[in-house]
Amino acid sequence: MLGFSNLSLSNFLFWATQKRWFLYTIIIGLVLLLFPHPTDLTRQGYIAIIILVTSLILIIKEPIPLPAIAIYMLIAQIYGGIDSADGIAKAFMNDAVFFIMGSLMLAVVIIRQGWDSRIALGILKVTGNKTSNIAFGFLFISAILASFIGEHTVAAIMLPIGMTLIKYTSSDISKVKNLSAVILFSIAYGCLIGSVGTPSGGGRNVIMLNYFNQAGITLSYFEWMVKIYPFVLIQLPIATWVIIKTFKPEYKILDSSVRKLVIKVARSRSMTGRNTLTVMIFFIIFIGWIFFSEVFGLGTIALTGVFLYILGGFVRWNDLSRHTHWGVIILFGATISLGTSIRSTGAALWLADQVIILFGSMMETFPFFSDLIVILITTSMANILSSSATVAVLGPITMNLVPDMLHIGLVTAVSSAFGYFTAVAAPACTIVYSSGMLKAKDFVKIGLRIGLLSIILLMVYVHTYWKIIN
Amino acid sequence: MKILIAIGSKQYSKPTLHLGMEVAEAFKAKTTIIDVGEKVSEFSSQLVELAKDQMESWDFDPPGVDVLEWAFNYLSDNNLIDSKQIETGFPKNRLIDDGEDRKLVYLSGTVCEDVNLILRNGDIIAELREEVQYGNYDVTIVGKSQKRNMSHDLLQYINSSILVVNQYDNEKFKRVLLPINNEDGSMKAAKYGIRVALAYDIGIDILTVSNDQKSINDENKQVDKIKKIIRRSGVEYVHEKEQGNTVEKVIEKAGDDKIIVMRSSDMSPLKRYFKGSIPLSIMNRCNVPILIVK
């Protein structure tokens, strides 16, 4: 046909099949471009919304690599006349991107320091051998650690500990399906719950802080903790109870497996001076985040830690570079720049106005209704998209919904951690899923219960505790 | 001859591996057994790799290695690999990462040439297609999938002959059904059919289907040539001439105790993409193993 061989036609069809979502996205974008823009929205604002819609489809379906999506977001903004190349480049790199880069690199260093053995011993010493206590121990430790050092790092550290405990209980995984679910979901959900506790718990928190700064709102590391940390602590026993009730574990007591794990851990190599030094450097970073992040930024401090680790020879650059997903960093930079454009072109305000037009009367009658809408939209998006990308694109829009930007911004950041329903929603969920011990339907089964409870808890929390402390 | 056997789980892949190795033995083929694991979202891929490194430091194998180990044990139990390698056991610590997102184990075969085990991750069709292109395989052997477009995608995009293992039971495996016509590809299909018939010591049912009564008894040089080759190979055969719909007739004749060997469609890829093809319809509906020869 037209001089093309059957092989080249077949190759083309394969390409088109693999990239069909890219082709659909381009068609959707072109069709939207043909429509006239709304009269109360600038042409640039309209184009920013089209780029937002098409980028979201591309990120969710991944028909092309993430760095390619990032490049599309950047060049589309320039070709669309939203800003000059210099303007887009300025918004592309900021402290939030520094933080994401630093956090991914810190994970590489921390994971290799043998903290896992100490953590395992620590949990088992406190919890004993009762399954429900062990589940709470895993959830509690995961949450506390994730609130400071990032959920992905903690999930990677905790996963083998949990898997070893399961393996020692029974080598036949089909006989301990529920126990596996209890232990692994305690790790994943502990990481998710804890990740909002402090600004350094996740990239999304830093992105939101960045938007607060752009809006002239200041919120220190400690003030964030005062507002959010109690919510983390409240969720922990409730989440444990729901997990245990959902997946009734086959064994109520894990006597011999706990003993075997303790012996294995005791036999592992002891902490060296260098391991202790890495802990000390991390402690310095932590102190820096609490006391100096307002001056220097969380990202700068995280990168300082990375610098110290490289300088001290705790990690080789090749190792760091190989395990750092540069594509994700570029994508977050591009998403943040798009978020900035959505705000600067007035698109965020326009989108917020549309929500107000739809639900305005309900929002006036019931003051909590705007929170509920934001929580539902954010939770839905966070379950199909990355939570950081969700905050990056939704943050500028939700902050225009109500006059209290700080309140609604924090609600957005917290609810972006409700990625309980799918294995792809959050890195912690993907990591425990990669063990091969969980099924995708397990996430739906437990996610619906914990998700619903978390939404209700957050609604009650922001309208009681926040009112008291304000 | 090079054969690629795709397995997916210990639970469901035994018939595929069993028939695959029998075919490999029949063709004395260099064989690769491949497991394609689930695709990981690109967002978390690097972090999952980091977590897997951590799991390995606690003596946990990455997902998929257990499937390769199961395949290795199958080969060992049936003495299909070198005895020294059977004694050494599955070399999980010596999986070679070739930098192309593939983990490999090289083994020496006994009844066929070298046997390799490969672990890949990603979209099954894309990974199989890449592996077939990379290794120049002649036949890809897969189990029948419940996924709607799997058969279509296999026929459309994998550039090798395809053997779909469907409800395979070697006790019931009685004859080869060889639907042919006057087209060139029928000869290649016949040659494959003869090899299978010789390997299993069974006969061939040649089937020609015509649209109308008039053309049923027309002379057909290509069919005569195929019959001659089968006769010369010493394989017993029967030639059945039928009138009606090819798909219905082939499915009816295949019953549940034959293996179908037929040529692929010669339609252009575009037409096949939109209209489907006779081999695809048969593959989707039949209840026996089917080898589509490309």
PDB file of C-alpha atoms in Angstrom, chain A residues 162-431:
ATOM      1  CA  GLY A 162       7.644  -7.309  57.004  1.00  0.00           C
ATOM      2  CA  MET A 163       8.290  -9.917  54.315  1.00  0.00           C
ATOM      3  CA  THR A 164      10.766 -11.772  56.539  1.00  0.00           C
ATOM      4  CA  LEU A 165       8.232 -11.929  59.354  1.00  0.00           C
ATOM      5  CA  ILE A 166       5.659 -13.332  56.914  1.00  0.00           C
ATOM      6  CA  LYS A 167       8.139 -15.854  55.477  1.00  0.00           C
ATOM      7  CA  TYR A 168       9.078 -17.067  58.961  1.00  0.00           C
ATOM      8  CA  THR A 169       5.394 -17.574  59.778  1.00  0.00           C
ATOM      9  CA  SER A 170       4.840 -19.752  56.713  1.00  0.00           C
ATOM     10  CA  SER A 171       6.906 -20.316  53.589  1.00  0.00           C
ATOM     11  CA  ASP A 172       3.650 -21.066  51.735  1.00  0.00           C
ATOM     12  CA  ILE A 173       2.268 -17.617  51.059  1.00  0.00           C
ATOM     13  CA  SER A 174      -1.217 -18.961  50.292  1.00  0.00           C
ATOM     14  CA  LYS A 175      -1.513 -20.008  53.960  1.00  0.00           C
ATOM     15  CA  VAL A 176      -0.786 -16.501  55.281  1.00  0.00           C
ATOM     16  CA  LYS A 177      -2.538 -14.303  52.715  1.00  0.00           C
ATOM     17  CA  ASN A 178      -4.361 -12.233  55.328  1.00  0.00           C
ATOM     18  CA  LEU A 179      -1.342 -11.893  57.581  1.00  0.00           C
ATOM     19  CA  SER A 180       0.669 -10.686  54.556  1.00  0.00           C
ATOM     20  CA  ALA A 181      -2.010  -8.111  53.787  1.00  0.00           C
ATOM     21  CA  VAL A 182      -2.081  -6.919  57.410  1.00  0.00           C
ATOM     22  CA  ILE A 183       1.702  -6.464  57.646  1.00  0.00           C
ATOM     23  CA  LEU A 184       2.212  -4.960  54.187  1.00  0.00           C
ATOM     24  CA  PHE A 185      -0.753  -2.579  54.357  1.00  0.00           C
ATOM     25  CA  SER A 186       0.405  -1.483  57.820  1.00  0.00           C
ATOM     26  CA  ILE A 187       3.691  -0.448  56.196  1.00  0.00           C
ATOM     27  CA  ALA A 188       2.182   1.206  53.109  1.00  0.00           C
ATOM     28  CA  TYR A 189      -0.631   3.032  54.873  1.00  0.00           C
ATOM     29  CA  GLY A 190       1.633   3.983  57.778  1.00  0.00           C
ATOM     30  CA  CYS A 191       3.910   5.670  55.239  1.00  0.00           C
ATOM     31  CA  LEU A 192       0.980   7.430  53.577  1.00  0.00           C
ATOM     32  CA  ILE A 193      -0.566   8.616  56.837  1.00  0.00           C
ATOM     33  CA  GLY A 194       2.763   9.874  58.193  1.00  0.00           C
ATOM     34  CA  SER A 195       3.859  11.560  54.980  1.00  0.00           C
ATOM     35  CA  VAL A 196       1.752  14.657  55.662  1.00  0.00           C
ATOM     36  CA  GLY A 197       2.958  15.131  59.237  1.00  0.00           C
ATOM     37  CA  THR A 198       5.756  17.555  58.402  1.00  0.00           C
ATOM     38  CA  PRO A 199       6.748  19.501  55.282  1.00  0.00           C
ATOM     39  CA  SER A 200       9.681  17.124  54.673  1.00  0.00           C
ATOM     40  CA  GLY A 201       7.387  14.078  54.611  1.00  0.00           C
ATOM     41  CA  GLY A 202       6.736  14.422  50.905  1.00  0.00           C
ATOM     42  CA  GLY A 203       7.325  16.535  47.818  1.00  0.00           C
ATOM     43  CA  ARG A 204       3.653  17.551  47.730  1.00  0.00           C
ATOM     44  CA  ASN A 205       3.977  19.304  51.095  1.00  0.00           C
ATOM     45  CA  VAL A 206       6.886  21.368  49.811  1.00  0.00           C
ATOM     46  CA  ILE A 207       5.008  22.168  46.598  1.00  0.00           C
ATOM     47  CA  MET A 208       2.107  23.464  48.680  1.00  0.00           C
ATOM     48  CA  LEU A 209       4.488  25.519  50.863  1.00  0.00           C
ATOM     49  CA  ASN A 210       5.867  26.950  47.631  1.00  0.00           C
ATOM     50  CA  TYR A 211       2.366  28.011  46.554  1.00  0.00           C
ATOM     51  CA  PHE A 212       1.797  29.526  50.020  1.00  0.00           C
ATOM     52  CA  ASN A 213       4.981  31.570  49.576  1.00  0.00           C
ATOM     53  CA  GLN A 214       3.844  32.757  46.136  1.00  0.00           C
ATOM     54  CA  ALA A 215       0.553  33.888  47.736  1.00  0.00           C
ATOM     55  CA  GLY A 216       2.437  35.728  50.510  1.00  0.00           C
ATOM     56  CA  ILE A 217       1.526  33.213  53.246  1.00  0.00           C
ATOM     57  CA  THR A 218       4.253  32.006  55.592  1.00  0.00           C
ATOM     58  CA  LEU A 219       4.047  28.719  57.430  1.00  0.00           C
ATOM     59  CA  SER A 220       7.048  27.378  59.316  1.00  0.00           C
ATOM     60  CA  TYR A 221       8.044  23.720  59.627  1.00  0.00           C
ATOM     61  CA  PHE A 222       6.932  23.713  63.243  1.00  0.00           C
ATOM     62  CA  GLU A 223       3.605  25.492  62.514  1.00  0.00           C
ATOM     63  CA  TRP A 224       2.853  22.851  59.850  1.00  0.00           C
ATOM     64  CA  MET A 225       3.497  20.123  62.440  1.00  0.00           C
ATOM     65  CA  VAL A 226       1.239  21.777  65.013  1.00  0.00           C
ATOM     66  CA  LYS A 227      -1.568  21.907  62.468  1.00  0.00           C
ATOM     67  CA  ILE A 228      -1.204  18.445  60.918  1.00  0.00           C
ATOM     68  CA  TYR A 229       0.681  16.074  63.234  1.00  0.00           C
ATOM     69  CA  PRO A 230      -2.250  15.386  65.624  1.00  0.00           C
ATOM     70  CA  PHE A 231      -4.232  14.219  62.575  1.00  0.00           C
ATOM     71  CA  VAL A 232      -1.460  11.704  61.826  1.00  0.00           C
ATOM     72  CA  LEU A 233      -1.532  10.366  65.381  1.00  0.00           C
ATOM     73  CA  ILE A 234      -5.337  10.101  65.452  1.00  0.00           C
ATOM     74  CA  GLN A 235      -5.388   8.016  62.274  1.00  0.00           C
ATOM     75  CA  LEU A 236      -2.840   5.415  63.434  1.00  0.00           C
ATOM     76  CA  PRO A 237      -4.949   3.279  65.836  1.00  0.00           C
ATOM     77  CA  ILE A 238      -8.022   3.629  63.637  1.00  0.00           C
ATOM     78  CA  ALA A 239      -6.145   2.483  60.506  1.00  0.00           C
ATOM     79  CA  THR A 240      -4.661  -0.492  62.406  1.00  0.00           C
ATOM     80  CA  TRP A 241      -8.101  -1.521  63.612  1.00  0.00           C
ATOM     81  CA  VAL A 242      -9.584  -1.298  60.092  1.00  0.00           C
ATOM     82  CA  ILE A 243      -6.708  -3.300  58.557  1.00  0.00           C
ATOM     83  CA  ILE A 244      -7.005  -6.050  61.190  1.00  0.00           C
ATOM     84  CA  LYS A 245     -10.803  -6.205  60.846  1.00  0.00           C
ATOM     85  CA  THR A 246     -10.638  -6.283  57.033  1.00  0.00           C
ATOM     86  CA  PHE A 247      -8.011  -9.001  56.690  1.00  0.00           C
ATOM     87  CA  LYS A 248      -8.477 -11.143  59.816  1.00  0.00           C
ATOM     88  CA  PRO A 249      -4.933 -12.597  60.093  1.00  0.00           C
ATOM     89  CA  GLU A 250      -4.544 -16.389  60.184  1.00  0.00           C
ATOM     90  CA  TYR A 251      -2.342 -16.194  63.290  1.00  0.00           C
ATOM     91  CA  LYS A 252      -3.144 -14.099  66.364  1.00  0.00           C
ATOM     92  CA  ILE A 253       0.314 -14.720  67.858  1.00  0.00           C
ATOM     93  CA  LEU A 254       3.551 -14.783  65.862  1.00  0.00           C
ATOM     94  CA  ASP A 255       5.712 -16.376  68.500  1.00  0.00           C
ATOM     95  CA  SER A 256       8.254 -18.464  66.571  1.00  0.00           C
ATOM     96  CA  SER A 257       8.474 -16.119  63.601  1.00  0.00           C
ATOM     97  CA  VAL A 258       9.212 -13.165  65.870  1.00  0.00           C
ATOM     98  CA  ARG A 259      11.937 -15.187  67.597  1.00  0.00           C
ATOM     99  CA  LYS A 260      13.470 -16.192  64.257  1.00  0.00           C
ATOM    100  CA  LEU A 261      13.425 -12.604  63.050  1.00  0.00           C
ATOM    101  CA  VAL A 262      15.068 -11.367  66.255  1.00  0.00           C
ATOM    102  CA  ILE A 263      17.819 -13.991  65.843  1.00  0.00           C
ATOM    103  CA  LYS A 264      18.341 -13.065  62.185  1.00  0.00           C
ATOM    104  CA  VAL A 265      18.549  -9.379  63.030  1.00  0.00           C
ATOM    105  CA  ALA A 266      20.865 -10.010  65.975  1.00  0.00           C
ATOM    106  CA  ARG A 267      23.221 -11.896  63.647  1.00  0.00           C
ATOM    107  CA  SER A 268      23.350  -9.071  61.123  1.00  0.00           C
ATOM    108  CA  ARG A 269      26.276  -6.718  61.171  1.00  0.00           C
ATOM    109  CA  SER A 270      26.324  -4.144  63.937  1.00  0.00           C
ATOM    110  CA  MET A 271      26.203  -0.390  63.354  1.00  0.00           C
ATOM    111  CA  THR A 272      29.569   1.003  62.322  1.00  0.00           C
ATOM    112  CA  GLY A 273      30.938   4.440  63.035  1.00  0.00           C
ATOM    113  CA  ARG A 274      30.103   5.464  59.484  1.00  0.00           C
ATOM    114  CA  ASN A 275      26.484   4.343  59.949  1.00  0.00           C
ATOM    115  CA  THR A 276      26.311   6.497  63.069  1.00  0.00           C
ATOM    116  CA  LEU A 277      27.760   9.432  61.127  1.00  0.00           C
ATOM    117  CA  THR A 278      25.032   9.116  58.471  1.00  0.00           C
ATOM    118  CA  VAL A 279      22.435   9.275  61.252  1.00  0.00           C
ATOM    119  CA  MET A 280      24.139  12.375  62.630  1.00  0.00           C
ATOM    120  CA  ILE A 281      24.194  14.073  59.224  1.00  0.00           C
ATOM    121  CA  PHE A 282      20.507  13.288  58.795  1.00  0.00           C
ATOM    122  CA  PHE A 283      19.854  14.764  62.243  1.00  0.00           C
ATOM    123  CA  ILE A 284      21.639  17.955  61.136  1.00  0.00           C
ATOM    124  CA  ILE A 285      19.390  18.056  58.033  1.00  0.00           C
ATOM    125  CA  PHE A 286      16.351  17.581  60.252  1.00  0.00           C
ATOM    126  CA  ILE A 287      17.407  20.426  62.552  1.00  0.00           C
ATOM    127  CA  GLY A 288      18.040  22.560  59.464  1.00  0.00           C
ATOM    128  CA  TRP A 289      14.517  21.843  58.183  1.00  0.00           C
ATOM    129  CA  ILE A 290      12.946  22.868  61.498  1.00  0.00           C
ATOM    130  CA  PHE A 291      14.935  26.033  62.171  1.00  0.00           C
ATOM    131  CA  PHE A 292      16.282  27.297  58.849  1.00  0.00           C
ATOM    132  CA  SER A 293      13.860  26.140  56.138  1.00  0.00           C
ATOM    133  CA  GLU A 294      12.044  29.489  56.107  1.00  0.00           C
ATOM    134  CA  VAL A 295      15.323  31.245  55.295  1.00  0.00           C
ATOM    135  CA  PHE A 296      17.030  28.751  52.970  1.00  0.00           C
ATOM    136  CA  GLY A 297      14.196  26.489  51.853  1.00  0.00           C
ATOM    137  CA  LEU A 298      13.634  22.779  52.531  1.00  0.00           C
ATOM    138  CA  GLY A 299      15.125  21.781  49.186  1.00  0.00           C
ATOM    139  CA  THR A 300      18.369  23.629  49.767  1.00  0.00           C
ATOM    140  CA  ILE A 301      18.794  21.925  53.130  1.00  0.00           C
ATOM    141  CA  ALA A 302      18.028  18.483  51.651  1.00  0.00           C
ATOM    142  CA  LEU A 303      20.627  19.096  48.933  1.00  0.00           C
ATOM    143  CA  THR A 304      23.106  20.211  51.603  1.00  0.00           C
ATOM    144  CA  GLY A 305      22.651  16.808  53.213  1.00  0.00           C
ATOM    145  CA  VAL A 306      23.263  15.095  49.869  1.00  0.00           C
ATOM    146  CA  PHE A 307      26.376  17.237  49.429  1.00  0.00           C
ATOM    147  CA  LEU A 308      27.683  16.158  52.859  1.00  0.00           C
ATOM    148  CA  TYR A 309      27.020  12.490  52.117  1.00  0.00           C
ATOM    149  CA  ILE A 310      28.916  12.698  48.811  1.00  0.00           C
ATOM    150  CA  LEU A 311      31.717  14.717  50.417  1.00  0.00           C
ATOM    151  CA  GLY A 312      32.098  12.169  53.212  1.00  0.00           C
ATOM    152  CA  GLY A 313      32.164   9.293  50.726  1.00  0.00           C
ATOM    153  CA  PHE A 314      28.997   7.748  52.145  1.00  0.00           C
ATOM    154  CA  VAL A 315      27.623   7.331  48.654  1.00  0.00           C
ATOM    155  CA  ARG A 316      29.150   7.352  45.197  1.00  0.00           C
ATOM    156  CA  TRP A 317      27.796   9.731  42.596  1.00  0.00           C
ATOM    157  CA  ASN A 318      27.310   6.852  40.135  1.00  0.00           C
ATOM    158  CA  ASP A 319      25.104   5.088  42.660  1.00  0.00           C
ATOM    159  CA  LEU A 320      23.108   8.238  43.345  1.00  0.00           C
ATOM    160  CA  SER A 321      22.696   9.011  39.685  1.00  0.00           C
ATOM    161  CA  ARG A 322      21.662   5.450  38.776  1.00  0.00           C
ATOM    162  CA  HIS A 323      18.955   5.278  41.434  1.00  0.00           C
ATOM    163  CA  THR A 324      17.610   8.814  41.075  1.00  0.00           C
ATOM    164  CA  HIS A 325      14.740   9.077  38.610  1.00  0.00           C
ATOM    165  CA  TRP A 326      15.701  12.225  36.736  1.00  0.00           C
ATOM    166  CA  GLY A 327      12.588  11.922  34.608  1.00  0.00           C
ATOM    167  CA  VAL A 328      10.377  12.324  37.673  1.00  0.00           C
ATOM    168  CA  ILE A 329      12.347  15.393  38.785  1.00  0.00           C
ATOM    169  CA  ILE A 330      11.995  17.006  35.342  1.00  0.00           C
ATOM    170  CA  LEU A 331       8.288  16.148  35.316  1.00  0.00           C
ATOM    171  CA  PHE A 332       7.674  17.766  38.706  1.00  0.00           C
ATOM    172  CA  GLY A 333       9.565  20.845  37.564  1.00  0.00           C
ATOM    173  CA  ALA A 334       7.364  21.048  34.475  1.00  0.00           C
ATOM    174  CA  THR A 335       4.186  20.405  36.489  1.00  0.00           C
ATOM    175  CA  ILE A 336       5.080  23.152  38.967  1.00  0.00           C
ATOM    176  CA  SER A 337       5.794  25.575  36.103  1.00  0.00           C
ATOM    177  CA  LEU A 338       2.398  24.688  34.598  1.00  0.00           C
ATOM    178  CA  GLY A 339       0.785  25.227  38.010  1.00  0.00           C
ATOM    179  CA  THR A 340       2.423  28.662  38.153  1.00  0.00           C
ATOM    180  CA  SER A 341       1.155  29.473  34.646  1.00  0.00           C
ATOM    181  CA  ILE A 342      -2.368  28.372  35.577  1.00  0.00           C
ATOM    182  CA  ARG A 343      -2.246  30.861  38.432  1.00  0.00           C
ATOM    183  CA  SER A 344      -0.602  33.735  36.543  1.00  0.00           C
ATOM    184  CA  THR A 345      -2.917  33.513  33.511  1.00  0.00           C
ATOM    185  CA  GLY A 346      -6.036  33.626  35.679  1.00  0.00           C
ATOM    186  CA  ALA A 347      -6.984  30.050  34.684  1.00  0.00           C
ATOM    187  CA  ALA A 348      -6.867  28.888  38.310  1.00  0.00           C
ATOM    188  CA  LEU A 349      -9.263  31.642  39.363  1.00  0.00           C
ATOM    189  CA  TRP A 350     -11.577  30.861  36.436  1.00  0.00           C
ATOM    190  CA  LEU A 351     -11.624  27.125  37.236  1.00  0.00           C
ATOM    191  CA  ALA A 352     -12.309  27.905  40.904  1.00  0.00           C
ATOM    192  CA  ASP A 353     -15.144  30.212  39.804  1.00  0.00           C
ATOM    193  CA  GLN A 354     -16.713  27.366  37.828  1.00  0.00           C
ATOM    194  CA  VAL A 355     -16.705  25.200  40.959  1.00  0.00           C
ATOM    195  CA  ILE A 356     -18.262  28.068  42.916  1.00  0.00           C
ATOM    196  CA  ILE A 357     -20.925  28.553  40.213  1.00  0.00           C
ATOM    197  CA  LEU A 358     -21.747  24.842  40.459  1.00  0.00           C
ATOM    198  CA  PHE A 359     -21.701  24.459  44.229  1.00  0.00           C
ATOM    199  CA  GLY A 360     -21.746  28.065  45.495  1.00  0.00           C
ATOM    200  CA  SER A 361     -25.117  27.892  47.247  1.00  0.00           C
ATOM    201  CA  MET A 362     -24.175  24.649  48.993  1.00  0.00           C
ATOM    202  CA  MET A 363     -20.837  26.167  50.012  1.00  0.00           C
ATOM    203  CA  GLU A 364     -22.600  29.162  51.541  1.00  0.00           C
ATOM    204  CA  THR A 365     -25.205  27.084  53.377  1.00  0.00           C
ATOM    205  CA  PHE A 366     -22.739  24.457  54.657  1.00  0.00           C
ATOM    206  CA  PRO A 367     -19.295  25.878  55.463  1.00  0.00           C
ATOM    207  CA  PHE A 368     -17.676  22.431  55.327  1.00  0.00           C
ATOM    208  CA  PHE A 369     -18.936  21.771  51.784  1.00  0.00           C
ATOM    209  CA  SER A 370     -15.975  23.480  50.077  1.00  0.00           C
ATOM    210  CA  ASP A 371     -13.614  21.283  52.119  1.00  0.00           C
ATOM    211  CA  LEU A 372     -15.560  18.193  51.116  1.00  0.00           C
ATOM    212  CA  ILE A 373     -15.373  19.075  47.412  1.00  0.00           C
ATOM    213  CA  VAL A 374     -11.644  19.736  47.623  1.00  0.00           C
ATOM    214  CA  ILE A 375     -11.030  16.498  49.542  1.00  0.00           C
ATOM    215  CA  LEU A 376     -13.058  14.436  47.065  1.00  0.00           C
ATOM    216  CA  ILE A 377     -11.426  15.952  43.975  1.00  0.00           C
ATOM    217  CA  THR A 378      -7.925  15.710  45.447  1.00  0.00           C
ATOM    218  CA  THR A 379      -8.413  12.142  46.686  1.00  0.00           C
ATOM    219  CA  SER A 380      -9.785  11.030  43.309  1.00  0.00           C
ATOM    220  CA  MET A 381      -6.917  12.615  41.410  1.00  0.00           C
ATOM    221  CA  ALA A 382      -4.286  11.354  43.854  1.00  0.00           C
ATOM    222  CA  ASN A 383      -5.457   7.796  43.253  1.00  0.00           C
ATOM    223  CA  ILE A 384      -4.902   7.910  39.509  1.00  0.00           C
ATOM    224  CA  LEU A 385      -2.065  10.425  39.424  1.00  0.00           C
ATOM    225  CA  SER A 386       0.936  10.947  41.660  1.00  0.00           C
ATOM    226  CA  SER A 387       0.075  12.823  44.852  1.00  0.00           C
ATOM    227  CA  SER A 388       2.764  15.455  44.211  1.00  0.00           C
ATOM    228  CA  ALA A 389       1.494  16.068  40.673  1.00  0.00           C
ATOM    229  CA  THR A 390      -2.029  16.316  42.088  1.00  0.00           C
ATOM    230  CA  VAL A 391      -0.999  19.073  44.499  1.00  0.00           C
ATOM    231  CA  ALA A 392       1.067  20.805  41.809  1.00  0.00           C
ATOM    232  CA  VAL A 393      -1.915  21.133  39.454  1.00  0.00           C
ATOM    233  CA  LEU A 394      -4.765  21.417  41.982  1.00  0.00           C
ATOM    234  CA  GLY A 395      -3.067  23.688  44.535  1.00  0.00           C
ATOM    235  CA  PRO A 396      -3.406  26.961  42.601  1.00  0.00           C
ATOM    236  CA  ILE A 397      -7.051  26.149  41.796  1.00  0.00           C
ATOM    237  CA  THR A 398      -8.253  25.095  45.262  1.00  0.00           C
ATOM    238  CA  MET A 399      -6.491  28.072  46.875  1.00  0.00           C
ATOM    239  CA  ASN A 400      -8.852  30.322  44.914  1.00  0.00           C
ATOM    240  CA  LEU A 401     -11.978  28.546  46.114  1.00  0.00           C
ATOM    241  CA  VAL A 402     -12.295  30.158  49.542  1.00  0.00           C
ATOM    242  CA  PRO A 403     -10.772  33.262  51.131  1.00  0.00           C
ATOM    243  CA  ASP A 404      -8.771  31.234  53.667  1.00  0.00           C
ATOM    244  CA  MET A 405      -5.989  30.011  51.356  1.00  0.00           C
ATOM    245  CA  LEU A 406      -3.960  28.456  54.166  1.00  0.00           C
ATOM    246  CA  HIS A 407      -6.895  26.357  55.342  1.00  0.00           C
ATOM    247  CA  ILE A 408      -7.873  25.038  51.922  1.00  0.00           C
ATOM    248  CA  GLY A 409      -4.249  24.599  50.825  1.00  0.00           C
ATOM    249  CA  LEU A 410      -3.524  22.374  53.838  1.00  0.00           C
ATOM    250  CA  VAL A 411      -6.737  20.411  53.223  1.00  0.00           C
ATOM    251  CA  THR A 412      -5.524  19.825  49.651  1.00  0.00           C
ATOM    252  CA  ALA A 413      -2.073  18.717  50.817  1.00  0.00           C
ATOM    253  CA  VAL A 414      -3.425  16.350  53.480  1.00  0.00           C
ATOM    254  CA  SER A 415      -6.077  14.751  51.265  1.00  0.00           C
ATOM    255  CA  SER A 416      -3.514  14.189  48.493  1.00  0.00           C
ATOM    256  CA  ALA A 417      -2.121  11.481  50.799  1.00  0.00           C
ATOM    257  CA  PHE A 418      -5.381   9.512  50.657  1.00  0.00           C
ATOM    258  CA  GLY A 419      -4.029   7.386  47.805  1.00  0.00           C
ATOM    259  CA  TYR A 420      -5.280   4.208  49.445  1.00  0.00           C
ATOM    260  CA  PHE A 421      -7.332   2.738  46.594  1.00  0.00           C
ATOM    261  CA  THR A 422      -4.774   1.727  43.973  1.00  0.00           C
ATOM    262  CA  ALA A 423      -1.313   0.215  43.891  1.00  0.00           C
ATOM    263  CA  VAL A 424      -0.053   3.013  41.666  1.00  0.00           C
ATOM    264  CA  ALA A 425      -1.344   5.948  43.728  1.00  0.00           C
ATOM    265  CA  ALA A 426       1.698   6.396  45.950  1.00  0.00           C
ATOM    266  CA  PRO A 427       5.279   5.101  45.829  1.00  0.00           C
ATOM    267  CA  ALA A 428       4.761   3.337  49.185  1.00  0.00           C
ATOM    268  CA  CYS A 429       1.808   1.376  47.754  1.00  0.00           C
ATOM    269  CA  THR A 430       3.716   0.513  44.568  1.00  0.00           C
ATOM    270  CA  ILE A 431       6.699  -0.662  46.611  1.00  0.00           C
TER     271      ILE A 431
END
